[in-house]
Amino acid sequence: MNRTTVQDAVTKCPPGEELTLAGWVRTVRASKGGFSFLALNDGSCLANIQIVADGKLSNYDAIAKLPTGSSVVVRGQLVASQGKGQRVEVQAGQIDIVGLADAEKFPIQQKHHSMEFLRTVAHLRGRTNTFGAVWRIRSAVSWAIHEFFQKNGFVYTHTPIITASDCEGAGELFRVSTLDLLNLPRDEKGGLDFDKDFFARATYLTVSGQLEAETLACALGKVYTFGPTFRAENSNTPRHLAEFWMVEPEVAFNDLRDNADLAEAFLKHIFRHVLEHCRADMEFFNERIDNTVIATLEGIVASDFERLTYTQAMEILTKADKTWEFPPAWGRDLQTEHERFLTEQTFKKPVIVTDYPSTIKPFYMRLSDDGKTVAAMDVLVPKIGEIIGGSQREERLDVLERRMRQSNLDPANYWWYVDLRRYGSVPHAGFGLGLERTVQFVTGMANIRDVIPFPRTPRLAEF
RNA sequence: UCCCGGAUAGCUCAAUGGUAGAGCACGCGGCUGUUAACCGCGGGGUUCAAGGUUCGAGUCCUUGUCCGGGAGCCA
């Protein structure tokens, strides 16, 4: 259908233009005096456009009592509005009712709804101001991610969703199988006979594309992946999903410092893009959801991230005049309360913590010369906590194999990953950015379930 | 998974152990330019489930289910 979006009609079309609009009715304000006002939204922007329906329209009686949520196609002339609150409105010449919404049953009313309630009608919640804005921001953030990497010479690669690596150290995995769960094949020892399964081996949904991305980076130089990621953790928090989208750049010849530089430039690009291209939606979030989001993003774009080592962070935390639920100590991981103290009280901006103890980080992170720390890097932001986790990778064959064995992993099971260190091995580094946490940070939405259209969490796979 | 809190009309919420209410939504009526329109009237309830205490339970107790907040795991 050839139609004008509400976005274009409201922002750039000149009065006088004949146009066709299509969308969903938010409200109808009928006047017995002979005409009605429809607030029409088509999802292209936050704003509704006001449609003036004259009583002379042949189907006026039906239009005057159109229920919220009904869909219509409107043909008419864009005119300067006589009323306050909008630059233009549409004087309708024809309004076709496409689909009625049962007013008694349609759950989205023009009133406040709780996020919890809207989650139970996830298929319809995009018709609210809040969720329409979140889905548009999510799209803009995704676009900005591609834009940043494409402009900087990265190759967009695709790593597998189904993987046989069963212990990458990044959490519990979902099993992928075509076996009949009610009639499982057994081998001679009574164990599961995976030879009968689709891939003739145990397979899982990926928890990270990193290992594969490393091999591609060591061929193409600069690569990134951007796709769904799965964690079968029994996590019940406003920051965790069982299925989420992750961006993972990987760059050959980059060290930890390059990696931090990349992460900082990358995040700033995303935030700048959203500030420049999603003004109306961002003003909505700033007004209705969190009145600090715009100032926070502007502040981040204009300043440098704080960088410090894990050891320096521990010094700050142990000297702080504060009683901790988990007292900080070198060798222990940073707790949520520690991260929040650093980002929200000490520095009041994003913080990049590097060089963590090797004992609390996975085998693939590069061991430092002191032998005690690895070239790890976490980017922490206020409220959300860890938004990026990354590292320089271990490129030395002997060190990698030793670290794998220390982690009770058999290098033979990772033969292709280890192989990379045999043929022209180079220093390289990368990180993972959680898309949903980024959208949360940008919009101020409190719960991660409200920044992905159909959230997957323990005991929830509806829709 | 652990700790804390919650579940009452379609939605958001009230209700000292003593007749279950309001706003919004919905229906009807009124209103000649409205802006989450406004004014009047009306219908609407297995108080999450199952037990228990009590003359009497939305309210107190037990168990379960679900939801939220915090923590852990992490992006």
XYZ file of C-alpha atoms (C1' of nucleotides) in Angstrom:
538
model
C 0.000 0.000 0.000
C 1.324 3.373 -0.972
C 0.925 5.502 2.126
C 2.519 8.309 4.055
C 3.844 7.526 7.507
C 2.624 9.551 10.446
C 6.279 10.409 11.026
C 6.562 12.111 7.636
C 3.110 13.703 7.838
C 3.823 15.243 11.213
C 7.376 16.407 10.590
C 7.877 17.254 6.944
C 4.836 17.137 4.687
C 3.587 20.605 3.665
C -0.023 21.579 4.478
C -2.292 21.197 1.490
C -0.939 17.815 0.458
C -3.387 15.010 -0.268
C -2.274 11.844 1.447
C -3.189 8.367 2.630
C -2.440 7.228 6.158
C -3.003 3.834 7.758
C -2.735 2.809 11.379
C -4.473 2.124 14.650
C -6.854 4.410 16.503
C -5.666 5.443 19.955
C -8.685 7.546 20.942
C -11.815 9.016 19.448
C -13.157 12.275 20.805
C -16.623 12.630 19.388
C -18.660 15.768 19.448
C -22.408 15.606 19.021
C -21.956 18.835 17.130
C -21.132 16.947 14.018
C -17.524 15.823 13.844
C -14.938 13.757 15.681
C -11.217 13.719 16.314
C -9.279 10.496 15.912
C -5.776 10.098 17.311
C -4.061 7.828 14.798
C -0.767 6.019 15.414
C 1.044 3.870 12.876
C 4.176 2.988 14.846
C 6.475 5.111 12.695
C 6.980 7.552 15.551
C 5.816 8.370 19.039
C 3.381 11.058 17.899
C -0.186 10.455 16.878
C -1.702 12.435 14.053
C -5.078 14.047 14.563
C -7.713 13.072 12.033
C -10.747 15.318 11.759
C -13.772 13.259 10.719
C -16.642 15.358 9.453
C -20.218 14.306 10.124
C -20.866 14.225 6.385
C -18.708 11.098 5.956
C -20.993 8.259 4.839
C -19.860 5.959 7.663
C -19.657 8.725 10.270
C -21.779 6.957 12.909
C -19.366 4.018 12.978
C -16.324 6.302 13.017
C -17.646 8.374 15.920
C -17.632 5.324 18.141
C -14.565 3.495 16.866
C -13.078 1.547 19.767
C -9.441 2.053 20.792
C -7.197 -0.318 18.865
C -9.239 -0.414 15.652
C -7.374 -0.131 12.350
C -8.279 2.388 9.653
C -7.107 3.776 6.338
C -7.549 7.519 6.025
C -7.485 9.557 2.836
C -7.567 13.294 3.151
C -5.796 16.601 3.067
C -3.071 17.670 5.450
C -4.054 21.058 6.874
C -2.709 23.444 9.469
C -4.353 22.580 12.761
C -6.840 24.978 14.300
C -6.328 23.421 17.706
C -3.383 23.457 20.036
C -0.915 20.622 20.443
C -0.098 19.845 16.840
C 1.222 21.617 13.771
C -0.955 19.799 11.285
C -3.960 17.519 11.153
C -5.773 15.596 8.452
C -9.146 16.688 7.170
C -10.465 13.270 6.234
C -12.231 12.807 2.911
C -12.636 9.089 3.495
C -12.035 6.764 6.427
C -12.148 3.027 5.791
C -12.500 0.854 8.865
C -10.197 -2.104 8.294
C -10.509 -4.020 11.553
C -12.526 -3.317 14.686
C -11.173 -3.968 18.167
C -13.690 -5.221 20.710
C -13.735 -2.387 23.220
C -14.823 -4.724 26.012
C -11.859 -7.014 25.482
C -8.962 -5.048 23.986
C -6.516 -4.831 26.914
C -4.597 -1.688 25.925
C -6.487 1.306 27.240
C -5.538 4.965 27.166
C -4.455 4.876 30.754
C -1.566 3.758 32.875
C -0.801 0.046 32.775
C 1.837 -1.715 34.813
C 4.810 -3.247 33.000
C 3.874 -6.568 34.611
C 0.411 -6.474 33.074
C 1.705 -5.465 29.646
C 4.113 -8.412 29.741
C 1.072 -10.702 29.846
C -0.116 -9.166 26.563
C 3.267 -8.971 24.865
C 1.687 -9.411 21.422
C -0.210 -6.142 21.877
C 2.079 -4.044 24.067
C 3.836 -2.499 21.061
C 0.679 -0.412 20.667
C 1.572 1.603 23.756
C 3.727 4.725 23.680
C 6.390 3.129 25.859
C 6.847 -0.104 23.947
C 6.544 1.501 20.537
C 9.401 3.761 21.578
C 11.456 0.872 22.987
C 11.134 -1.154 19.792
C 12.174 1.826 17.670
C 15.173 2.524 19.921
C 16.142 -1.144 19.775
C 16.126 -0.920 15.990
C 18.165 2.292 16.030
C 20.734 0.790 18.407
C 21.042 -2.284 16.183
C 21.552 -0.085 13.150
C 24.162 2.005 14.964
C 26.053 -1.162 15.842
C 26.297 -2.208 12.197
C 27.086 1.338 11.137
C 30.005 1.629 13.555
C 31.647 -1.606 12.470
C 30.966 -1.214 8.767
C 32.451 2.290 8.785
C 35.525 0.999 10.585
C 36.363 -1.807 8.195
C 34.905 -4.750 10.088
C 33.495 -7.796 8.304
C 30.097 -8.968 9.544
C 30.411 -12.705 10.108
C 27.971 -15.332 11.308
C 28.984 -17.842 13.937
C 26.939 -20.973 14.596
C 23.874 -21.037 16.796
C 24.247 -24.762 17.348
C 27.561 -25.744 18.872
C 29.281 -28.865 20.125
C 31.556 -27.024 22.524
C 30.041 -28.099 25.783
C 32.101 -26.164 28.294
C 33.110 -22.746 27.152
C 32.923 -21.534 30.693
C 30.142 -19.069 30.047
C 27.303 -20.755 31.822
C 24.761 -23.530 31.510
C 23.743 -24.635 28.017
C 20.487 -25.614 26.352
C 20.716 -29.021 24.762
C 19.814 -29.416 21.085
C 18.567 -32.864 20.133
C 16.092 -34.689 17.911
C 16.118 -37.757 20.143
C 12.777 -38.983 21.483
C 12.862 -37.904 25.107
C 10.443 -40.689 26.037
C 12.519 -43.385 24.369
C 16.206 -42.543 24.570
C 18.762 -44.757 22.797
C 21.405 -46.343 25.036
C 24.963 -47.406 24.314
C 26.603 -50.598 25.631
C 27.466 -48.954 28.944
C 23.925 -47.730 29.498
C 24.760 -44.100 28.710
C 23.023 -42.001 26.098
C 23.923 -43.057 22.563
C 24.503 -39.704 20.921
C 25.509 -41.464 17.720
C 21.761 -41.815 17.124
C 21.219 -38.068 17.513
C 20.974 -35.658 14.571
C 24.603 -34.513 14.673
C 25.908 -37.842 15.969
C 27.206 -36.027 19.040
C 25.965 -33.903 21.927
C 25.058 -30.403 20.768
C 23.880 -27.204 22.426
C 22.691 -23.664 21.724
C 25.613 -21.283 21.689
C 26.554 -19.228 24.730
C 29.012 -17.160 22.695
C 30.341 -16.918 19.158
C 33.752 -15.871 20.435
C 35.796 -18.997 19.729
C 34.613 -19.134 16.137
C 34.928 -15.350 15.768
C 38.580 -15.602 16.805
C 39.285 -17.890 13.866
C 37.564 -15.498 11.467
C 39.442 -12.502 12.893
C 42.659 -14.366 12.241
C 41.709 -14.495 8.567
C 39.837 -11.256 7.953
C 41.500 -9.021 10.523
C 38.493 -7.249 11.969
C 35.182 -9.058 12.348
C 32.006 -8.889 14.379
C 29.093 -11.159 15.021
C 25.633 -10.037 16.068
C 23.094 -12.669 16.895
C 21.089 -14.560 19.486
C 22.817 -16.152 22.441
C 21.447 -18.618 24.961
C 22.097 -19.218 28.636
C 20.199 -21.864 30.584
C 21.020 -20.220 33.910
C 18.231 -20.124 36.478
C 18.655 -16.361 36.696
C 15.700 -14.365 37.930
C 16.779 -10.742 37.758
C 15.882 -7.591 35.833
C 19.186 -7.939 33.939
C 19.158 -11.543 32.652
C 17.469 -13.375 29.806
C 17.751 -16.980 28.682
C 17.778 -15.770 25.056
C 19.410 -12.457 24.261
C 21.274 -10.727 21.475
C 24.996 -10.184 21.707
C 27.478 -8.244 19.601
C 30.973 -9.692 19.543
C 33.800 -7.899 17.726
C 37.139 -9.660 17.449
C 40.278 -7.965 16.108
C 43.617 -9.449 15.120
C 46.738 -7.608 16.344
C 44.760 -5.751 19.021
C 45.916 -5.775 22.625
C 43.904 -5.019 25.759
C 44.353 -1.276 25.458
C 43.183 -1.322 21.828
C 40.244 -3.400 22.983
C 39.248 -0.833 25.614
C 39.636 1.970 23.069
C 37.359 0.090 20.686
C 34.734 -0.567 23.352
C 34.658 3.083 24.380
C 34.421 4.425 20.817
C 31.770 1.830 20.047
C 29.514 2.695 22.983
C 29.881 6.418 22.346
C 28.880 5.915 18.727
C 25.706 4.085 19.745
C 24.728 6.719 22.288
C 25.487 9.594 19.917
C 23.433 7.951 17.193
C 20.424 7.551 19.469
C 20.666 11.134 20.721
C 20.811 12.441 17.179
C 18.238 10.214 15.518
C 15.700 9.314 18.194
C 15.079 12.661 19.833
C 11.314 12.366 20.331
C 11.503 8.855 21.740
C 14.402 9.794 24.018
C 12.520 12.820 25.321
C 9.628 10.505 26.088
C 11.880 8.186 28.131
C 13.440 11.142 29.875
C 9.997 12.468 30.820
C 8.148 9.275 31.698
C 10.670 6.565 32.553
C 13.915 8.030 33.893
C 14.597 11.761 33.951
C 18.362 11.259 33.840
C 18.788 9.289 30.615
C 19.447 12.122 28.175
C 21.880 13.948 30.467
C 23.648 10.660 31.191
C 24.100 9.787 27.516
C 25.207 13.305 26.629
C 27.695 13.244 29.484
C 29.145 9.928 28.368
C 29.539 11.023 24.754
C 31.388 14.141 25.877
C 33.792 12.606 28.387
C 36.314 9.801 28.720
C 35.549 6.527 30.420
C 37.434 5.924 33.652
C 40.026 3.178 33.297
C 41.620 1.330 36.155
C 42.965 -2.085 36.959
C 41.209 -4.598 39.147
C 43.973 -4.069 41.714
C 43.351 -0.316 41.746
C 39.610 -0.920 42.026
C 40.210 -3.144 45.036
C 42.267 -0.405 46.684
C 39.421 2.075 46.257
C 36.858 -0.397 47.558
C 38.829 -1.542 50.588
C 39.566 2.045 51.600
C 35.965 3.195 51.118
C 34.079 4.262 54.217
C 31.264 1.799 53.678
C 30.025 -1.426 55.147
C 29.837 -4.141 52.508
C 27.646 -7.170 52.378
C 30.594 -8.828 50.645
C 33.869 -7.270 51.844
C 36.134 -6.668 48.849
C 39.400 -8.576 48.767
C 42.026 -9.227 46.084
C 41.257 -12.525 44.411
C 37.491 -12.278 44.829
C 35.222 -11.194 42.017
C 33.657 -7.746 42.008
C 30.152 -7.931 43.469
C 27.224 -5.918 42.178
C 27.509 -3.556 45.150
C 31.188 -2.953 44.293
C 30.450 -2.226 40.641
C 27.683 0.181 41.559
C 29.924 1.968 44.052
C 32.553 2.523 41.369
C 30.194 3.678 38.628
C 27.571 5.537 40.638
C 29.539 7.044 43.520
C 33.274 7.100 42.863
C 33.374 8.081 39.185
C 29.725 8.703 38.188
C 30.387 7.456 34.646
C 31.332 4.287 32.768
C 34.326 2.484 34.193
C 36.602 0.010 32.432
C 38.167 -2.420 34.874
C 41.102 -4.449 33.519
C 43.619 -7.092 34.594
C 41.572 -9.419 36.781
C 43.089 -12.303 38.769
C 43.555 -15.302 36.495
C 41.793 -17.532 39.004
C 38.396 -15.914 38.452
C 38.507 -15.641 34.647
C 38.303 -18.228 31.830
C 41.191 -20.056 30.154
C 41.185 -18.097 26.896
C 42.175 -14.762 28.454
C 45.828 -13.838 28.001
C 48.033 -14.488 31.017
C 50.056 -11.454 32.083
C 53.785 -11.515 32.708
C 53.270 -11.473 36.470
C 51.417 -14.761 36.123
C 48.717 -13.592 38.508
C 46.379 -11.635 36.279
C 44.856 -11.943 32.831
C 44.186 -9.288 30.191
C 40.467 -9.134 30.979
C 38.253 -6.108 30.642
C 34.762 -5.313 31.946
C 32.940 -2.131 31.009
C 30.650 -1.159 33.866
C 27.892 1.438 33.636
C 25.674 2.954 36.334
C 22.555 0.926 37.276
C 23.071 -1.864 34.749
C 26.526 -2.983 35.841
C 28.478 -5.055 33.335
C 27.485 -4.064 29.815
C 30.613 -5.364 28.085
C 32.930 -8.224 28.987
C 36.042 -8.933 26.967
C 39.726 -9.660 26.899
C 42.916 -10.011 24.954
C 43.069 -13.695 24.016
C 45.865 -16.117 24.849
C 47.776 -16.508 21.580
C 50.660 -18.653 22.930
C 50.109 -22.363 22.313
C 51.910 -23.668 25.377
C 50.290 -21.219 27.772
C 46.827 -21.859 26.336
C 47.141 -25.630 26.643
C 48.432 -25.322 30.187
C 45.546 -23.031 31.170
C 43.006 -25.397 29.616
C 44.318 -28.335 31.571
C 44.247 -26.281 34.753
C 40.565 -25.702 34.041
C 40.034 -29.457 33.546
C 39.452 -29.008 29.823
C 40.961 -31.336 27.240
C 42.687 -29.316 24.466
C 41.811 -32.141 22.060
C 38.142 -31.196 22.358
C 39.045 -27.726 21.159
C 41.550 -28.856 18.513
C 40.545 -26.232 15.953
C 40.692 -23.427 18.511
C 44.109 -24.543 19.684
C 45.195 -25.010 16.057
C 44.836 -21.279 15.544
C 47.890 -20.880 17.772
C 49.950 -23.181 15.533
C 49.693 -21.358 12.232
C 50.615 -17.700 12.233
C 49.268 -16.978 15.706
C 48.822 -13.293 16.480
C 47.784 -11.251 19.484
C 44.091 -10.534 19.250
C 41.281 -9.226 21.399
C 37.526 -8.843 21.472
C 34.485 -8.387 23.661
C 30.770 -9.057 23.977
C 28.095 -6.389 24.311
C 24.619 -7.326 25.486
C 22.121 -5.652 23.179
C 19.306 -5.687 25.721
C 21.443 -4.204 28.468
C 22.439 -1.460 26.067
C 18.815 -0.725 25.228
C 18.039 -0.761 28.945
C 20.793 1.715 29.636
C 19.719 4.006 26.800
C 16.005 4.009 27.621
C 16.128 3.729 31.402
C 13.745 0.752 31.290
C 14.104 -1.022 34.623
C 13.493 -4.622 33.525
C 15.302 -6.387 30.673
C 12.083 -8.276 29.883
C 10.694 -4.974 28.629
C 13.370 -4.235 26.024
C 12.977 -7.457 23.994
C 9.627 -8.116 22.302
C 9.206 -11.689 23.496
C 11.377 -12.367 26.547
C 12.646 -15.830 27.422
C 13.293 -16.374 31.121
C 13.021 -19.395 33.429
C 9.476 -20.790 33.151
C 8.486 -18.242 30.492
C 8.370 -18.986 26.771
C 4.900 -17.653 25.973
C 4.303 -15.976 22.607
C 18.647 -21.249 43.508
C 18.539 -18.089 48.293
C 16.301 -13.720 51.110
C 12.196 -10.140 51.358
C 7.419 -8.379 49.661
C 2.862 -9.033 46.996
C -1.874 -11.417 44.579
C -9.236 -7.757 45.765
C -13.869 -5.486 39.321
C -11.112 -5.590 32.434
C -6.829 -2.169 34.407
C -4.587 0.798 38.711
C -5.537 0.522 43.700
C -8.556 1.157 48.773
C -11.071 -1.591 52.699
C -9.624 -1.798 62.606
C -11.444 -9.826 62.304
C -18.074 -7.630 61.422
C -22.902 -5.531 54.681
C -16.300 -5.473 49.329
C -15.312 0.436 47.425
C -13.003 4.388 44.194
C -10.689 6.134 39.647
C -10.039 4.653 34.747
C -12.179 1.365 31.049
C -17.062 -0.380 29.154
C -22.683 0.767 28.083
C -26.485 4.738 27.772
C -27.503 10.075 27.746
C -25.528 15.268 27.293
C -21.885 18.692 25.040
C -20.269 22.816 17.934
C -12.438 22.449 17.777
C -11.259 18.304 21.169
C -5.930 16.928 23.188
C -5.114 10.358 28.298
C -11.577 15.694 26.304
C -15.454 16.949 29.766
C -20.551 16.341 32.649
C -24.576 12.805 34.360
C -26.470 7.770 34.946
C -25.674 2.401 34.789
C -23.812 -2.742 34.619
C -19.567 -5.145 36.598
C -16.528 -9.525 42.227
C -15.391 -17.716 43.303
C -10.978 -11.136 47.191
C -4.850 -16.598 43.435
C -5.788 -22.100 45.102
C -6.523 -25.777 48.961
C -6.795 -26.481 54.018
C -7.066 -24.432 59.169
C -8.302 -20.873 63.581
C -12.912 -18.083 64.761
C -19.789 -16.926 66.297
C -17.791 -14.461 61.917
C -11.798 -14.289 57.448
C -10.250 -9.993 51.748
C -7.890 -9.381 56.691
C -4.928 -14.345 61.176
C -2.149 -19.451 60.436
C -0.184 -23.641 57.011
C 0.963 -25.412 52.165
C 1.081 -24.575 46.977
C 1.075 -21.461 42.391
C 2.326 -17.008 40.111
C 4.403 -11.943 40.140
C 7.855 -8.150 41.869
C 12.465 -6.359 44.506
C 17.390 -7.787 46.291
C 21.529 -11.538 45.863
C 24.284 -15.263 43.041
C 25.616 -16.692 37.777
C 26.676 -13.088 33.553
C 25.943 -9.849 28.578
